[in-house]
PDB file of C-alpha atoms in Angstrom:
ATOM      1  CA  UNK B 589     -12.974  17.923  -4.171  1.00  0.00           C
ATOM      2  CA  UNK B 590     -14.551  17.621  -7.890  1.00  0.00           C
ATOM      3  CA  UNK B 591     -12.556  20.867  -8.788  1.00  0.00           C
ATOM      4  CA  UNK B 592      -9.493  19.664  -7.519  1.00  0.00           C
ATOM      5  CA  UNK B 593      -9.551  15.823  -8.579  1.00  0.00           C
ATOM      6  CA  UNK B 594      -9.629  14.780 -11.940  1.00  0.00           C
ATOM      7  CA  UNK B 595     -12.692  12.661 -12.911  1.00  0.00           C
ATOM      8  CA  UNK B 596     -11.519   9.410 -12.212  1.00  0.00           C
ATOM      9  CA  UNK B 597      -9.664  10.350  -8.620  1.00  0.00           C
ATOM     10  CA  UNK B 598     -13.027  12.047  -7.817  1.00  0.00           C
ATOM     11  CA  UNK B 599     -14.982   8.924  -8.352  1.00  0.00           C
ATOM     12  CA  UNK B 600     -12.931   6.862  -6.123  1.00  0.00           C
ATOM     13  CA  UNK B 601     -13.225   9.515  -3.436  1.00  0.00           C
ATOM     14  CA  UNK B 602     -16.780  10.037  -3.567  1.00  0.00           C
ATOM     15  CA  UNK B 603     -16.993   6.138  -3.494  1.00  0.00           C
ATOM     16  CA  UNK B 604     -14.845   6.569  -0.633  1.00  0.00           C
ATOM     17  CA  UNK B 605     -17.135   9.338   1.097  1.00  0.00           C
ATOM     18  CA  UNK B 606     -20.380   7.421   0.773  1.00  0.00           C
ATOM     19  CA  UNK B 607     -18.860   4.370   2.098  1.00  0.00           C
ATOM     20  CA  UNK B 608     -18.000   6.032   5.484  1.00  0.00           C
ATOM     21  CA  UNK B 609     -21.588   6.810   5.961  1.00  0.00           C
ATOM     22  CA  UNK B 610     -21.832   2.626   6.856  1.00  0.00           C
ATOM     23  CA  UNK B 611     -18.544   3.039   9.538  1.00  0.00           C
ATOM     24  CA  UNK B 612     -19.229   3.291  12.980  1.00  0.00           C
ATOM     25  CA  UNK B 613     -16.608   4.692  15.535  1.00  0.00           C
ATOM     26  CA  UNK B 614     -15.370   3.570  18.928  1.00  0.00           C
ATOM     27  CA  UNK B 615     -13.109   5.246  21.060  1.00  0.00           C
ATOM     28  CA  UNK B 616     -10.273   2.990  22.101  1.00  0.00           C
ATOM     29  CA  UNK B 617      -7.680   5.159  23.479  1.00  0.00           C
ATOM     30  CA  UNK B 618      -6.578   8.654  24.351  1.00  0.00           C
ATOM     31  CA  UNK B 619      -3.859  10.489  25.828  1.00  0.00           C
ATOM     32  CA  UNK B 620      -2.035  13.662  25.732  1.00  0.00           C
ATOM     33  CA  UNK B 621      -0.691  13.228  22.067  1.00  0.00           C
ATOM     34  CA  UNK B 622      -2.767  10.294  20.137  1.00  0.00           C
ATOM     35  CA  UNK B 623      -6.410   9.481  20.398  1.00  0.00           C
ATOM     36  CA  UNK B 624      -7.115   5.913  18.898  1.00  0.00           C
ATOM     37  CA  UNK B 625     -10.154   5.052  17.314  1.00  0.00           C
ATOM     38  CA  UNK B 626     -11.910   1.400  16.191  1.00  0.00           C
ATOM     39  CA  UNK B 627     -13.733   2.254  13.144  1.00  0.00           C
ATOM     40  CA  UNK B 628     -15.869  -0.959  11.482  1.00  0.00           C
ATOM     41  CA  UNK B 629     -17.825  -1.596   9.415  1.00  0.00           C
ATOM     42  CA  UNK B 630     -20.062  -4.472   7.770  1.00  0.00           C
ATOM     43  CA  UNK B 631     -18.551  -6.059   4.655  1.00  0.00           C
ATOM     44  CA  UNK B 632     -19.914  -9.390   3.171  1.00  0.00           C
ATOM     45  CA  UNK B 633     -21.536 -10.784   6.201  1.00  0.00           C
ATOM     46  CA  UNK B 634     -18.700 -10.098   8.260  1.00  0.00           C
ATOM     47  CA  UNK B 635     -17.543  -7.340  10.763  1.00  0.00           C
ATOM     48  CA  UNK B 636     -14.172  -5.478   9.164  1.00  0.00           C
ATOM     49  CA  UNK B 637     -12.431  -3.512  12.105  1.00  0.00           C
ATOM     50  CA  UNK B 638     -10.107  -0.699  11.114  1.00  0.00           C
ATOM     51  CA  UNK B 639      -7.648   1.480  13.232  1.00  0.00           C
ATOM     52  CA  UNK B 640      -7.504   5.144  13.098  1.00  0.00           C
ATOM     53  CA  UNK B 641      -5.006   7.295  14.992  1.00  0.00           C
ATOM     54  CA  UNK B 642      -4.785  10.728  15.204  1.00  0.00           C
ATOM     55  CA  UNK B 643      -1.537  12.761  16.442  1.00  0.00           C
ATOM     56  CA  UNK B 644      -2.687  16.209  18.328  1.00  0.00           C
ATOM     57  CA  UNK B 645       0.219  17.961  17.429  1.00  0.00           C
ATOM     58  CA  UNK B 646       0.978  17.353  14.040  1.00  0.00           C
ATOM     59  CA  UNK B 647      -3.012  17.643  13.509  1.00  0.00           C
ATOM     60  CA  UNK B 648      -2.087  13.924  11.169  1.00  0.00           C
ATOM     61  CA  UNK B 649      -4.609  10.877  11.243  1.00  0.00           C
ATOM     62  CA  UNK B 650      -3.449   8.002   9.645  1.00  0.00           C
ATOM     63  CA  UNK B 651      -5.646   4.635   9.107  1.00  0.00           C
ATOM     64  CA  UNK B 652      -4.232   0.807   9.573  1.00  0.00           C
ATOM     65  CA  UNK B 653      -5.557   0.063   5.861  1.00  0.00           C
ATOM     66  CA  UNK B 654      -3.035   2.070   4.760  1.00  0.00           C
ATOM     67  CA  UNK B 655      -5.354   2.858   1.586  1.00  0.00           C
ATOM     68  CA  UNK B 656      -3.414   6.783   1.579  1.00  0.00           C
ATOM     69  CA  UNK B 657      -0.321   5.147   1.439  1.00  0.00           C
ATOM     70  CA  UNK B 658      -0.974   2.398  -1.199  1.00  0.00           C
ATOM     71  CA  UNK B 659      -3.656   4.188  -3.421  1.00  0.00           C
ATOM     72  CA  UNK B 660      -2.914   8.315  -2.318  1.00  0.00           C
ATOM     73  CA  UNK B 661      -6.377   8.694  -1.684  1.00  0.00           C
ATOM     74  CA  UNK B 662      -7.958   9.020   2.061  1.00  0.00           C
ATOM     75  CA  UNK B 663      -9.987   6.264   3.316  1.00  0.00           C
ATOM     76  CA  UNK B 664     -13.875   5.690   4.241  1.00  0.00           C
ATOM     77  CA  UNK B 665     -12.000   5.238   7.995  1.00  0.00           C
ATOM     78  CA  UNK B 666     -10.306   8.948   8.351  1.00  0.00           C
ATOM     79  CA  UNK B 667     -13.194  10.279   6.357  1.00  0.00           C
ATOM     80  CA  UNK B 668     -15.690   8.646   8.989  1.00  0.00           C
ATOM     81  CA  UNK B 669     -13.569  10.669  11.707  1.00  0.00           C
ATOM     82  CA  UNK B 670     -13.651  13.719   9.789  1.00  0.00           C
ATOM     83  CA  UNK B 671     -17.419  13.618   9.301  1.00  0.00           C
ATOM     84  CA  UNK B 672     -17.831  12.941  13.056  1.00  0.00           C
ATOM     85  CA  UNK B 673     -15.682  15.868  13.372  1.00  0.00           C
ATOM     86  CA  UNK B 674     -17.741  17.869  11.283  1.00  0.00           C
ATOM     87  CA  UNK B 675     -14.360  18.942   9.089  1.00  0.00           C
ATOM     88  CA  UNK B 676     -15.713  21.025   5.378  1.00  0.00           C
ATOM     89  CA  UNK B 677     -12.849  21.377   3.916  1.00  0.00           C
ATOM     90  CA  UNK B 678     -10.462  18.469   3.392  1.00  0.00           C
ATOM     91  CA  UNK B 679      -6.470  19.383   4.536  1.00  0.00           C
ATOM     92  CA  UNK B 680      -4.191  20.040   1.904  1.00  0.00           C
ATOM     93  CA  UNK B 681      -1.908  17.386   3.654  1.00  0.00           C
ATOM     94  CA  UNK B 682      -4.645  14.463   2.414  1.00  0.00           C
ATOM     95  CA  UNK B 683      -4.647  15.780  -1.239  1.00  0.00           C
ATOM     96  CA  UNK B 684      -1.574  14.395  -3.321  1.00  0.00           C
ATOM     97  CA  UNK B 685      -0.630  16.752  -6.100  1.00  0.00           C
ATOM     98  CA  UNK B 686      -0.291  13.912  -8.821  1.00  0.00           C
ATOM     99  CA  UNK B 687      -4.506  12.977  -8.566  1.00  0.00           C
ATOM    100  CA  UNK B 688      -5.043  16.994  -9.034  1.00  0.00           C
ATOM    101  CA  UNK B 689      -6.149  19.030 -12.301  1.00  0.00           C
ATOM    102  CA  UNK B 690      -3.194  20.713 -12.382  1.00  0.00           C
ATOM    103  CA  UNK B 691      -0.809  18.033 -11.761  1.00  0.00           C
ATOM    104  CA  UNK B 692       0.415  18.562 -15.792  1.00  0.00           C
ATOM    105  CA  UNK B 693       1.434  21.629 -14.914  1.00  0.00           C
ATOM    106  CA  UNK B 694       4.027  20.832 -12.818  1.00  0.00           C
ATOM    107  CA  UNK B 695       6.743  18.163 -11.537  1.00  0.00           C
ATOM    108  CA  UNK B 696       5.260  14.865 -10.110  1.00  0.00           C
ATOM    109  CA  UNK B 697       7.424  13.320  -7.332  1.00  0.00           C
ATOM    110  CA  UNK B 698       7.071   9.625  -5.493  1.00  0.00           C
ATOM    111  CA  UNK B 699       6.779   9.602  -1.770  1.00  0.00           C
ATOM    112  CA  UNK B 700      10.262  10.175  -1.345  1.00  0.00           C
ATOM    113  CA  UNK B 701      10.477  13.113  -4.031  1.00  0.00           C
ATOM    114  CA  UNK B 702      12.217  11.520  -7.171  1.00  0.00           C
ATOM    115  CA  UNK B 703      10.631  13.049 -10.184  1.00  0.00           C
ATOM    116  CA  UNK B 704       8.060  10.323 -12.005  1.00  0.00           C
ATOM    117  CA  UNK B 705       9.138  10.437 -15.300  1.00  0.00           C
ATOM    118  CA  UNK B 706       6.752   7.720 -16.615  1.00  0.00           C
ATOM    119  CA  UNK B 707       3.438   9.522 -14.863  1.00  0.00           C
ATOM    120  CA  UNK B 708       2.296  10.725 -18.513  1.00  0.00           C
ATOM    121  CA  UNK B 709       1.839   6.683 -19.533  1.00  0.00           C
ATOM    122  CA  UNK B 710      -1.944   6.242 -18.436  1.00  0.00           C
ATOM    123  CA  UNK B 711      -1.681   2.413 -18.761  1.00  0.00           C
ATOM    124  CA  UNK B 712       1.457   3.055 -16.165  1.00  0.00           C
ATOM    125  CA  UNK B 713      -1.581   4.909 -14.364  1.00  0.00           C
ATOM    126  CA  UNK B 714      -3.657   1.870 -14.751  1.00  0.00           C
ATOM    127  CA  UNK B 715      -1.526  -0.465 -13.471  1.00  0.00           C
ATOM    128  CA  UNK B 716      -0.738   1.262 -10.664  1.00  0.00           C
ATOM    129  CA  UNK B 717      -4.030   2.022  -8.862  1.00  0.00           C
ATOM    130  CA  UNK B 718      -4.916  -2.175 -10.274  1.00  0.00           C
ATOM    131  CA  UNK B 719      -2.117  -3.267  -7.829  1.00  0.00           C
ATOM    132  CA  UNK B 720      -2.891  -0.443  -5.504  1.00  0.00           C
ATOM    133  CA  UNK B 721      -6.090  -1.575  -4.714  1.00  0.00           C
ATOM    134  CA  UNK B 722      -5.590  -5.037  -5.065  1.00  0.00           C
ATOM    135  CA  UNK B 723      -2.773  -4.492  -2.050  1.00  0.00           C
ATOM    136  CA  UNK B 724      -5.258  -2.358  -0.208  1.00  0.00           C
ATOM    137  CA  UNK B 725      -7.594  -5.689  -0.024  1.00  0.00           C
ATOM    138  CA  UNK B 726      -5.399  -7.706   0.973  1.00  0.00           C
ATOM    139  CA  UNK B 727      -4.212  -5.670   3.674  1.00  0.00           C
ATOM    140  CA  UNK B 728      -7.586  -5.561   5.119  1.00  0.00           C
ATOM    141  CA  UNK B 729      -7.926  -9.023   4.681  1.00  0.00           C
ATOM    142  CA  UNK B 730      -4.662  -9.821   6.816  1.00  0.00           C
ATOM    143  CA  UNK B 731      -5.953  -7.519   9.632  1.00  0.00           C
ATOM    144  CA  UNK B 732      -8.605  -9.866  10.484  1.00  0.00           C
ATOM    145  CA  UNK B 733      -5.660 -11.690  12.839  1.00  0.00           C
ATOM    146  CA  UNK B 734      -2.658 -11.653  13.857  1.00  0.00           C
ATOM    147  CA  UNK B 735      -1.857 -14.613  11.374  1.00  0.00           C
ATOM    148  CA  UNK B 736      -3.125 -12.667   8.738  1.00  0.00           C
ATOM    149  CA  UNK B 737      -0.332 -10.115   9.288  1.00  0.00           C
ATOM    150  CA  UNK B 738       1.932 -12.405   9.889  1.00  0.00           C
ATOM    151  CA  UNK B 739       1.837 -14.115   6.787  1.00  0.00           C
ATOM    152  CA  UNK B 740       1.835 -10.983   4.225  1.00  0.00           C
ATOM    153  CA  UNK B 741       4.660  -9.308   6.223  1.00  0.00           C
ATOM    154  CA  UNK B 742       6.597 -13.152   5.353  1.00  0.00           C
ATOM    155  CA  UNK B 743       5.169 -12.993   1.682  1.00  0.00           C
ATOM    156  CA  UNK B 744       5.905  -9.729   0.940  1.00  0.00           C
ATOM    157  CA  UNK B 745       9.768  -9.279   2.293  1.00  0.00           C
ATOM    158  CA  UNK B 746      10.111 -12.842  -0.264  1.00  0.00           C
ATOM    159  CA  UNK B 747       8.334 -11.017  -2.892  1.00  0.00           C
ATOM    160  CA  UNK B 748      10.579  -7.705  -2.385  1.00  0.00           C
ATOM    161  CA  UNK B 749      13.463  -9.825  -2.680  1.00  0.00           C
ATOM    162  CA  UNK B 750      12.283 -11.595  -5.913  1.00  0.00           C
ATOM    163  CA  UNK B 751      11.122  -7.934  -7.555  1.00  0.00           C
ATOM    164  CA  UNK B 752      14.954  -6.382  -6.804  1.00  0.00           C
ATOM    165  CA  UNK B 753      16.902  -9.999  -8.387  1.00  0.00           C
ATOM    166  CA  UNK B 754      14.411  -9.224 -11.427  1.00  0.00           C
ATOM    167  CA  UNK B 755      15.072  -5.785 -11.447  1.00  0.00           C
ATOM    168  CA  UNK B 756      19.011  -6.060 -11.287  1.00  0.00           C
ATOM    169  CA  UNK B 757      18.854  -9.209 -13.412  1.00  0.00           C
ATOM    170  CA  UNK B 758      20.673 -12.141 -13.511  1.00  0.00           C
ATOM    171  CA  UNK B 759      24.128 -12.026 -11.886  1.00  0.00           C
ATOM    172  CA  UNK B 760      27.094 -13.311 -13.694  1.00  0.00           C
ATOM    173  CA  UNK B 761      27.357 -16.216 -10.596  1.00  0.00           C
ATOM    174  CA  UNK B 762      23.846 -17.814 -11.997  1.00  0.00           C
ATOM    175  CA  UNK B 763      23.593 -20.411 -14.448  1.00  0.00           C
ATOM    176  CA  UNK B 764      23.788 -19.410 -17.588  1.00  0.00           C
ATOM    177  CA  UNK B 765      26.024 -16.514 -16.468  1.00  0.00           C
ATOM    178  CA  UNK B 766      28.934 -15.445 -18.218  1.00  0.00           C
ATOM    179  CA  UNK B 767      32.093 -15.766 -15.720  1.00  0.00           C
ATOM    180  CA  UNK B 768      35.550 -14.278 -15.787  1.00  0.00           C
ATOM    181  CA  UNK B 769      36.969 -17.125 -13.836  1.00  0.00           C
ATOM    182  CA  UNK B 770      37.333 -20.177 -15.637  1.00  0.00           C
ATOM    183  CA  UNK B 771      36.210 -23.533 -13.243  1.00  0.00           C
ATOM    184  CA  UNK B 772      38.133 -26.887 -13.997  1.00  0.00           C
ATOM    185  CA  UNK B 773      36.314 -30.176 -13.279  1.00  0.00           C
ATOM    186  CA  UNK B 774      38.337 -32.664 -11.223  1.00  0.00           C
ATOM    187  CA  UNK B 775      38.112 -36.394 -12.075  1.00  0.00           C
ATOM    188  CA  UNK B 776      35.811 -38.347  -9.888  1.00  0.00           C
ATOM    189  CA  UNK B 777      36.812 -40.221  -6.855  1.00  0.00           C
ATOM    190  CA  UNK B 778      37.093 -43.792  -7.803  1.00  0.00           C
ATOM    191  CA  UNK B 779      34.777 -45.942  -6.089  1.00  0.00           C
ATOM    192  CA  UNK B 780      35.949 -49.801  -4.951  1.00  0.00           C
ATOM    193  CA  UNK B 781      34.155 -52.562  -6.300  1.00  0.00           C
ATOM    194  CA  UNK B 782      32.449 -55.224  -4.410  1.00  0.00           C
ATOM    195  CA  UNK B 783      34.306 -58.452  -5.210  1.00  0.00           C
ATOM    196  CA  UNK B 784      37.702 -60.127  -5.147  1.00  0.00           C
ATOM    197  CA  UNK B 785      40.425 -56.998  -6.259  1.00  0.00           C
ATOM    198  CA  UNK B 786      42.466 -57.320  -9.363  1.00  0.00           C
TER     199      UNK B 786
END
């Protein structure tokens, strides 16, 4: 992984590695297409539980942190099941093309292939794998309980919302809008007096 990774992706993985050396795997399901597995592991006093799935037939394991998906780096969880496994090599499926060497070389796409334009900004870079792991915490955090889900699924479809009305902007409807309608104020109702009527 050091020749593929640049420096900095490299560290994070090895810090990755070595933490899976302190997660301890359970068997919690298995059928003809999944096995499921409980990986924990002890984190400040307290017992984090993770959940690990891996599909026979697309030979894909995927982790309820979601660290690959937020950070695009595989987590102490999958690498605990590969080491169990006794996998060398890591799958080309696990290594993203952007956190590679050669990754100049070439186009960088998002997860849904649109060409990153901005990918050559490192304090883009920076920002990104901030928030990245900073969302990567927090999802662990809210897997504790079902609350804990509950609450950043609510706070993050309101904070989606929020992030696409700042990224469109203002509409003309809001105040201090510009409208091409023109509204007319109507004269209030009048209001009777208390007392003897004129």
């Amino acid at each position: 992984m050091a020749t593929l990774y640049t420096r900095t992706m490299f560290q994070k993985f090895e810090q990755e590695l070595i933490q899976s050396t302190a997660c301890f795997l359970e068997l919690k399901t298995e059928d003809a297409s999944k096995v499921v597995f409980n990986v924990s592991e002890r984190k400040n006093w307290e017992t984090r539980v993770a959940e690990v799935i891996y599909v026979k037939d697309s030979d894909h394991a995927s982790c309820s942190c979601k660290r690959f998906e937020f950070v695009g780096i595989i987590c102490k969880h999958i690498l605990a099941l590969f080491r169990r496994d006794q996998i060398e090599y890591m799958p080309d499926k696990y290594i993203l093309k952007r956190w590679k060497k050669t990754a100049k070389f070439g186009l960088v796409s998002d997860a849904n292939g649109n060409e990153i334009k901005d990918f050559a900004d490192p304090g883009l870079l920076i920002k990104r794998s901030t928030m990245s792991r900073l969302a990567s915490d927090v999802v662990e955090d809210a897997l504790m309980c079902e609350e804990g889900c509950e609450l950043l699924s609510e706070t993050l479809k309101s904070l989606q919302v929020k992030l696409k009305l700042l990224k469109d902007g203002p509409s003309n409807n809001e105040v201090g809008g510009s409208s091409s309608q023109t509204q007319y104020m109507k004269d209030p109702k009048r209001v009777r007096c208390n007392g003897g009527s004129k």
